[in-house]
CSV table of N, CA and C in Angstrom, one decimal:
chain,number,residue,atom,x,y,z
A,1,MET,N,-4.6,-9.7,15.1
A,1,MET,CA,-3.3,-10.2,14.7
A,1,MET,C,-2.3,-9.6,15.6
A,2,THR,N,-1.5,-10.5,16.3
A,2,THR,CA,-0.6,-10.1,17.3
A,2,THR,C,0.9,-10.3,16.9
A,3,ASP,N,1.1,-10.9,15.8
A,3,ASP,CA,2.5,-11.2,15.4
A,3,ASP,C,3.1,-10.3,14.4
A,4,LEU,N,2.7,-9.0,14.5
A,4,LEU,CA,3.2,-8.0,13.5
A,4,LEU,C,4.7,-7.6,13.8
A,5,PRO,N,5.5,-7.7,12.7
A,5,PRO,CA,6.9,-7.4,12.9
A,5,PRO,C,7.1,-5.9,13.2
A,6,THR,N,8.1,-5.5,14.0
A,6,THR,CA,8.4,-4.1,14.2
A,6,THR,C,9.7,-3.6,13.7
A,7,GLN,N,10.6,-4.5,13.4
A,7,GLN,CA,11.9,-4.1,12.9
A,7,GLN,C,12.3,-4.9,11.6
A,8,PRO,N,13.1,-4.4,10.7
A,8,PRO,CA,13.4,-2.9,10.6
A,8,PRO,C,12.2,-2.2,10.1
A,9,HIS,N,12.3,-0.8,10.2
A,9,HIS,CA,11.2,0.0,9.8
A,9,HIS,C,11.6,1.0,8.8
A,10,THR,N,10.9,1.2,7.7
A,10,THR,CA,11.2,2.2,6.7
A,10,THR,C,10.3,3.4,6.8
A,11,ALA,N,10.9,4.5,7.0
A,11,ALA,CA,10.1,5.8,7.1
A,11,ALA,C,9.5,6.2,5.7
A,12,MET,N,8.5,7.0,5.7
A,12,MET,CA,7.9,7.5,4.5
A,12,MET,C,8.9,8.4,3.8
A,13,PRO,N,9.2,8.2,2.5
A,13,PRO,CA,10.1,9.1,1.8
A,13,PRO,C,9.6,10.5,1.7
A,14,GLN,N,10.4,11.5,1.5
A,14,GLN,CA,10.0,12.9,1.3
A,14,GLN,C,9.3,12.9,0.0
A,15,LEU,N,8.1,13.4,0.0
A,15,LEU,CA,7.3,13.5,-1.2
A,15,LEU,C,7.1,14.9,-1.7
A,16,SER,N,7.5,15.2,-2.9
A,16,SER,CA,7.3,16.6,-3.4
A,16,SER,C,5.9,16.8,-3.7
A,17,ASP,N,5.5,18.1,-3.8
A,17,ASP,CA,4.1,18.5,-4.1
A,17,ASP,C,3.8,18.0,-5.5
A,18,GLU,N,4.8,18.0,-6.4
A,18,GLU,CA,4.5,17.5,-7.8
A,18,GLU,C,4.2,16.0,-7.8
A,19,LEU,N,5.0,15.2,-7.0
A,19,LEU,CA,4.7,13.8,-6.9
A,19,LEU,C,3.4,13.5,-6.3
A,20,ILE,N,3.0,14.2,-5.3
A,20,ILE,CA,1.7,14.0,-4.7
A,20,ILE,C,0.6,14.3,-5.7
A,21,ARG,N,0.8,15.4,-6.5
A,21,ARG,CA,-0.2,15.8,-7.5
A,21,ARG,C,-0.3,14.7,-8.6
A,22,ARG,N,0.9,14.2,-9.0
A,22,ARG,CA,0.9,13.2,-10.0
A,22,ARG,C,0.2,11.9,-9.6
A,23,THR,N,0.2,11.5,-8.3
A,23,THR,CA,-0.3,10.3,-7.9
A,23,THR,C,-1.8,10.4,-7.4
A,24,ARG,N,-2.3,11.6,-7.4
A,24,ARG,CA,-3.7,11.8,-7.0
A,24,ARG,C,-4.6,11.4,-8.1
A,25,GLY,N,-5.7,10.8,-7.8
A,25,GLY,CA,-6.7,10.4,-8.7
A,25,GLY,C,-7.6,11.6,-9.0
A,26,THR,N,-8.7,11.3,-9.7
A,26,THR,CA,-9.6,12.4,-10.1
A,26,THR,C,-11.0,12.3,-9.5
A,27,GLY,N,-11.1,11.7,-8.4
A,27,GLY,CA,-12.4,11.5,-7.7
A,27,GLY,C,-12.9,10.1,-7.8
A,28,MET,N,-14.1,9.8,-7.4
A,28,MET,CA,-14.6,8.5,-7.4
A,28,MET,C,-14.7,8.0,-8.9
A,29,ILE,N,-14.2,6.9,-9.2
A,29,ILE,CA,-14.1,6.4,-10.6
A,29,ILE,C,-15.0,5.2,-10.7
A,30,PHE,N,-16.0,5.2,-11.6
A,30,PHE,CA,-16.9,4.1,-11.8
A,30,PHE,C,-16.7,3.4,-13.2
A,31,SER,N,-16.0,4.1,-14.1
A,31,SER,CA,-16.0,3.6,-15.5
A,31,SER,C,-14.7,2.8,-15.9
A,32,ASP,N,-13.9,2.4,-14.9
A,32,ASP,CA,-12.8,1.5,-15.3
A,32,ASP,C,-13.1,0.1,-15.1
A,33,SER,N,-12.2,-0.8,-15.2
A,33,SER,CA,-12.4,-2.2,-15.2
A,33,SER,C,-12.5,-2.9,-13.8
A,34,ARG,N,-12.4,-2.1,-12.8
A,34,ARG,CA,-12.4,-2.6,-11.4
A,34,ARG,C,-13.8,-3.0,-11.1
A,35,ARG,N,-13.9,-4.0,-10.2
A,35,ARG,CA,-15.2,-4.4,-9.7
A,35,ARG,C,-15.9,-3.4,-8.8
A,36,PHE,N,-15.2,-2.6,-8.1
A,36,PHE,CA,-15.7,-1.7,-7.2
A,36,PHE,C,-15.1,-0.3,-7.4
A,37,PRO,N,-15.9,0.8,-7.3
A,37,PRO,CA,-15.4,2.1,-7.4
A,37,PRO,C,-14.3,2.5,-6.4
A,38,ARG,N,-13.3,3.3,-6.7
A,38,ARG,CA,-12.3,3.7,-5.8
A,38,ARG,C,-12.7,5.0,-5.1
A,39,VAL,N,-12.4,5.2,-3.9
A,39,VAL,CA,-12.6,6.4,-3.2
A,39,VAL,C,-11.2,7.0,-2.8
A,40,LEU,N,-11.0,8.3,-3.2
A,40,LEU,CA,-9.7,8.9,-3.0
A,40,LEU,C,-9.6,9.2,-1.5
A,41,THR,N,-8.4,9.1,-1.0
A,41,THR,CA,-8.1,9.4,0.4
A,41,THR,C,-6.6,9.8,0.5
A,42,GLN,N,-6.2,10.4,1.6
A,42,GLN,CA,-4.8,10.6,1.9
A,42,GLN,C,-4.6,10.4,3.4
A,43,SER,N,-4.2,9.2,3.8
A,43,SER,CA,-4.1,8.9,5.2
A,43,SER,C,-2.7,8.2,5.4
A,44,GLU,N,-2.1,8.5,6.5
A,44,GLU,CA,-0.8,7.8,6.8
A,44,GLU,C,-1.2,6.5,7.5
A,45,CYS,N,-0.6,5.4,7.1
A,45,CYS,CA,-0.8,4.1,7.7
A,45,CYS,C,0.6,3.4,7.8
A,46,VAL,N,0.5,2.2,8.4
A,46,VAL,CA,1.8,1.4,8.5
A,46,VAL,C,1.5,0.0,7.9
A,47,VAL,N,2.4,-0.4,7.0
A,47,VAL,CA,2.3,-1.7,6.4
A,47,VAL,C,3.3,-2.6,7.0
A,48,TYR,N,2.9,-3.8,7.4
A,48,TYR,CA,3.8,-4.8,8.0
A,48,TYR,C,4.0,-6.0,6.9
A,49,SER,N,5.2,-6.0,6.4
A,49,SER,CA,5.5,-7.1,5.4
A,49,SER,C,5.9,-8.3,6.2
A,50,HIS,N,5.4,-9.5,5.8
A,50,HIS,CA,5.7,-10.7,6.5
A,50,HIS,C,6.8,-11.5,5.8
A,51,GLY,N,7.4,-10.9,4.7
A,51,GLY,CA,8.5,-11.5,4.0
A,51,GLY,C,8.1,-12.8,3.2
A,52,SER,N,6.8,-12.9,2.9
A,52,SER,CA,6.2,-14.1,2.4
A,52,SER,C,6.5,-14.4,0.9
A,53,TYR,N,6.9,-13.4,0.2
A,53,TYR,CA,7.0,-13.6,-1.3
A,53,TYR,C,8.3,-12.9,-1.8
A,54,ALA,N,9.0,-12.3,-1.0
A,54,ALA,CA,10.2,-11.5,-1.4
A,54,ALA,C,11.4,-12.5,-1.7
A,55,PRO,N,12.4,-12.0,-2.4
A,55,PRO,CA,13.5,-12.8,-2.7
A,55,PRO,C,14.2,-13.2,-1.4
A,56,SER,N,15.0,-14.2,-1.5
A,56,SER,CA,15.7,-14.7,-0.3
A,56,SER,C,16.5,-13.6,0.4
A,57,GLY,N,16.5,-13.5,1.7
A,57,GLY,CA,17.2,-12.5,2.4
A,57,GLY,C,16.5,-11.2,2.7
A,58,HIS,N,15.3,-11.1,2.1
A,58,HIS,CA,14.4,-9.9,2.4
A,58,HIS,C,13.7,-10.1,3.7
A,59,PRO,N,14.2,-9.4,4.8
A,59,PRO,CA,13.5,-9.6,6.1
A,59,PRO,C,12.2,-9.0,6.2
A,60,PRO,N,11.3,-9.6,7.0
A,60,PRO,CA,10.0,-8.9,7.3
A,60,PRO,C,10.3,-7.5,7.8
A,61,GLN,N,9.5,-6.5,7.5
A,61,GLN,CA,9.7,-5.2,7.9
A,61,GLN,C,8.4,-4.4,8.1
A,62,SER,N,8.4,-3.3,8.7
A,62,SER,CA,7.3,-2.4,8.7
A,62,SER,C,7.7,-1.1,8.0
A,63,GLN,N,6.7,-0.4,7.4
A,63,GLN,CA,7.0,0.9,6.7
A,63,GLN,C,5.8,1.8,6.7
A,64,ASP,N,6.1,3.1,6.8
A,64,ASP,CA,5.1,4.1,6.7
A,64,ASP,C,4.6,4.2,5.3
A,65,VAL,N,3.3,4.3,5.1
A,65,VAL,CA,2.8,4.5,3.7
A,65,VAL,C,1.8,5.6,3.7
A,66,LEU,N,1.5,6.1,2.5
A,66,LEU,CA,0.5,7.2,2.3
A,66,LEU,C,-0.6,6.5,1.5
A,67,LEU,N,-1.7,6.3,2.1
A,67,LEU,CA,-2.9,5.7,1.4
A,67,LEU,C,-3.4,6.7,0.4
A,68,ARG,N,-3.6,6.3,-0.9
A,68,ARG,CA,-4.0,7.2,-1.9
A,68,ARG,C,-5.5,6.9,-2.3
A,69,ASP,N,-5.9,5.7,-2.5
A,69,ASP,CA,-7.3,5.4,-2.8
A,69,ASP,C,-7.6,4.0,-2.2
A,70,MET,N,-8.9,3.7,-2.1
A,70,MET,CA,-9.4,2.5,-1.5
A,70,MET,C,-10.7,2.1,-2.1
A,71,SER,N,-11.0,0.8,-2.2
A,71,SER,CA,-12.3,0.4,-2.7
A,71,SER,C,-12.7,-0.8,-1.8
A,72,ARG,N,-13.8,-1.4,-2.1
A,72,ARG,CA,-14.2,-2.6,-1.4
A,72,ARG,C,-13.3,-3.8,-1.7
A,73,GLY,N,-12.5,-3.7,-2.7
A,73,GLY,CA,-11.7,-4.8,-3.1
A,73,GLY,C,-10.2,-4.6,-2.8
A,74,GLY,N,-9.7,-3.4,-2.5
A,74,GLY,CA,-8.3,-3.2,-2.2
A,74,GLY,C,-8.0,-1.8,-2.1
A,75,MET,N,-6.7,-1.5,-2.2
A,75,MET,CA,-6.2,-0.1,-2.0
A,75,MET,C,-4.9,0.1,-2.7
A,76,ARG,N,-4.5,1.4,-2.8
A,76,ARG,CA,-3.2,1.8,-3.4
A,76,ARG,C,-2.6,2.8,-2.5
A,77,PHE,N,-1.2,2.7,-2.3
A,77,PHE,CA,-0.5,3.6,-1.5
A,77,PHE,C,0.9,3.8,-2.0
A,78,LEU,N,1.5,4.9,-1.5
A,78,LEU,CA,2.9,5.3,-1.8
A,78,LEU,C,3.7,4.8,-0.6
A,79,HIS,N,5.0,4.4,-0.9
A,79,HIS,CA,5.8,3.9,0.2
A,79,HIS,C,7.3,4.0,-0.2
A,80,GLY,N,8.2,3.7,0.7
A,80,GLY,CA,9.6,3.9,0.4
A,80,GLY,C,10.5,2.7,0.2
A,81,SER,N,9.9,1.5,0.2
A,81,SER,CA,10.6,0.2,0.1
A,81,SER,C,9.9,-0.7,-0.8
A,82,GLN,N,10.6,-1.4,-1.7
A,82,GLN,CA,10.0,-2.4,-2.6
A,82,GLN,C,9.1,-3.4,-1.9
A,83,LEU,N,7.9,-3.7,-2.5
A,83,LEU,CA,7.1,-4.8,-2.1
A,83,LEU,C,7.0,-5.7,-3.4
A,84,PHE,N,6.6,-6.9,-3.2
A,84,PHE,CA,6.6,-7.9,-4.3
A,84,PHE,C,5.2,-8.5,-4.6
A,85,PRO,N,4.8,-8.5,-5.8
A,85,PRO,CA,3.5,-9.1,-6.2
A,85,PRO,C,3.4,-10.5,-5.5
A,86,GLY,N,2.3,-10.8,-4.9
A,86,GLY,CA,2.0,-12.0,-4.2
A,86,GLY,C,2.3,-12.0,-2.8
A,87,GLU,N,3.1,-11.0,-2.3
A,87,GLU,CA,3.4,-10.8,-0.9
A,87,GLU,C,2.2,-10.5,-0.1
A,88,ILE,N,2.1,-11.2,1.0
A,88,ILE,CA,1.0,-11.0,2.0
A,88,ILE,C,1.5,-10.0,3.1
A,89,CYS,N,0.8,-9.0,3.3
A,89,CYS,CA,1.1,-7.9,4.3
A,89,CYS,C,-0.1,-7.7,5.2
A,90,SER,N,0.2,-6.9,6.2
A,90,SER,CA,-0.9,-6.4,7.0
A,90,SER,C,-0.8,-4.9,7.0
A,91,ILE,N,-1.9,-4.2,7.0
A,91,ILE,CA,-1.9,-2.7,7.1
A,91,ILE,C,-2.7,-2.3,8.3
A,92,LYS,N,-2.1,-1.3,9.0
A,92,LYS,CA,-2.8,-0.8,10.2
A,92,LYS,C,-3.3,0.6,9.8
A,93,LEU,N,-4.6,0.7,9.7
A,93,LEU,CA,-5.3,2.0,9.4
A,93,LEU,C,-5.2,3.0,10.5
A,94,PRO,N,-5.4,4.3,10.2
A,94,PRO,CA,-5.3,5.3,11.3
A,94,PRO,C,-6.2,5.0,12.5
A,95,ALA,N,-7.4,4.4,12.3
A,95,ALA,CA,-8.3,4.1,13.4
A,95,ALA,C,-7.8,2.9,14.2
A,96,GLY,N,-6.7,2.2,13.8
A,96,GLY,CA,-6.2,1.1,14.5
A,96,GLY,C,-6.6,-0.3,14.0
A,97,GLN,N,-7.5,-0.3,13.0
A,97,GLN,CA,-7.9,-1.5,12.4
A,97,GLN,C,-6.8,-2.1,11.5
A,98,ILE,N,-6.6,-3.4,11.6
A,98,ILE,CA,-5.6,-4.1,10.9
A,98,ILE,C,-6.2,-5.1,9.9
A,99,LEU,N,-5.8,-4.9,8.6
A,99,LEU,CA,-6.4,-5.7,7.5
A,99,LEU,C,-5.2,-6.4,6.8
A,100,LYS,N,-5.5,-7.6,6.4
A,100,LYS,CA,-4.6,-8.4,5.6
A,100,LYS,C,-4.7,-8.1,4.1
A,101,ILE,N,-3.6,-7.8,3.4
A,101,ILE,CA,-3.6,-7.5,2.0
A,101,ILE,C,-2.6,-8.3,1.3
A,102,GLU,N,-2.8,-8.4,-0.1
A,102,GLU,CA,-1.9,-9.1,-0.9
A,102,GLU,C,-1.5,-8.1,-2.0
A,103,VAL,N,-0.2,-7.9,-2.2
A,103,VAL,CA,0.4,-7.0,-3.2
A,103,VAL,C,0.1,-7.6,-4.6
A,104,VAL,N,-0.6,-6.8,-5.4
A,104,VAL,CA,-0.9,-7.2,-6.8
A,104,VAL,C,0.1,-6.6,-7.7
A,105,TRP,N,0.6,-5.4,-7.5
A,105,TRP,CA,1.6,-4.8,-8.3
A,105,TRP,C,2.4,-3.7,-7.5
A,106,CYS,N,3.6,-3.4,-7.9
A,106,CYS,CA,4.4,-2.4,-7.2
A,106,CYS,C,5.3,-1.8,-8.3
A,107,ARG,N,5.3,-0.5,-8.3
A,107,ARG,CA,6.1,0.2,-9.3
A,107,ARG,C,6.9,1.3,-8.7
A,108,ARG,N,8.2,1.5,-9.2
A,108,ARG,CA,9.0,2.6,-8.7
A,108,ARG,C,8.5,3.8,-9.5
A,109,ILE,N,8.3,4.9,-8.7
A,109,ILE,CA,7.8,6.2,-9.4
A,109,ILE,C,8.8,7.3,-9.3
A,110,ALA,N,9.8,7.1,-8.4
A,110,ALA,CA,10.9,8.1,-8.2
A,110,ALA,C,11.9,7.4,-7.3
A,111,PRO,N,13.1,7.9,-7.3
A,111,PRO,CA,14.2,7.3,-6.5
A,111,PRO,C,13.7,7.1,-5.0
A,112,GLY,N,13.7,5.9,-4.5
A,112,GLY,CA,13.3,5.6,-3.2
A,112,GLY,C,11.8,5.7,-2.9
A,113,THR,N,11.0,5.8,-4.0
A,113,THR,CA,9.5,5.9,-3.8
A,113,THR,C,8.8,5.0,-4.7
A,114,PHE,N,7.9,4.2,-4.2
A,114,PHE,CA,7.1,3.2,-4.9
A,114,PHE,C,5.6,3.5,-4.7
A,115,THR,N,4.8,2.9,-5.6
A,115,THR,CA,3.4,2.9,-5.4
A,115,THR,C,3.0,1.4,-5.6
A,116,ALA,N,2.0,1.0,-4.8
A,116,ALA,CA,1.6,-0.4,-4.9
A,116,ALA,C,0.1,-0.5,-4.8
A,117,GLY,N,-0.4,-1.5,-5.6
A,117,GLY,CA,-1.8,-1.8,-5.6
A,117,GLY,C,-2.0,-3.1,-4.9
A,118,CYS,N,-2.9,-3.2,-3.9
A,118,CYS,CA,-3.1,-4.4,-3.1
A,118,CYS,C,-4.6,-4.8,-3.1
A,119,SER,N,-4.8,-6.1,-3.0
A,119,SER,CA,-6.2,-6.5,-2.8
A,119,SER,C,-6.4,-7.0,-1.3
A,120,PHE,N,-7.6,-7.0,-0.8
A,120,PHE,CA,-7.8,-7.5,0.5
A,120,PHE,C,-7.9,-9.0,0.5
A,121,VAL,N,-7.3,-9.6,1.5
A,121,VAL,CA,-7.3,-11.0,1.7
A,121,VAL,C,-8.5,-11.3,2.7
A,122,VAL,N,-9.5,-12.0,2.2
A,122,VAL,CA,-10.6,-12.3,3.0
A,122,VAL,C,-10.6,-13.8,3.5
A,123,GLY,N,-11.2,-14.0,4.6
A,123,GLY,CA,-11.3,-15.4,5.1
A,123,GLY,C,-10.1,-15.9,5.9
A,124,GLN,N,-9.1,-15.0,6.1
A,124,GLN,CA,-7.9,-15.5,6.9
A,124,GLN,C,-7.7,-14.5,8.0
A,125,ALA,N,-7.3,-15.1,9.2
A,125,ALA,CA,-7.1,-14.2,10.4
A,125,ALA,C,-5.7,-13.7,10.4
């Protein structure tokens, strides 16, 4: 994928130890309703929003995110700018791999801090 936007960019918000503790899971989870178990992680990544599902006037942007957990079906991360359900984004993982994701939900958890759950978009370049 070569058409990733670079401006504007939202930096990762300052995260308190309490907020990090509150958003941490409890290990690999098999007993919930998800199709695949989640694996906890804490990695800094960059998400590139393509502005595909945002309200009018929301420009494409990139933002630093803190990956919290991942499964074969998707991922959850903390970030500093609102994303919108249905929005198609790309995420660049620490190893440089770029994956296409769709925002399933996004919640504000503190002023200027959000958490989002995304599913992987398969079959599209």
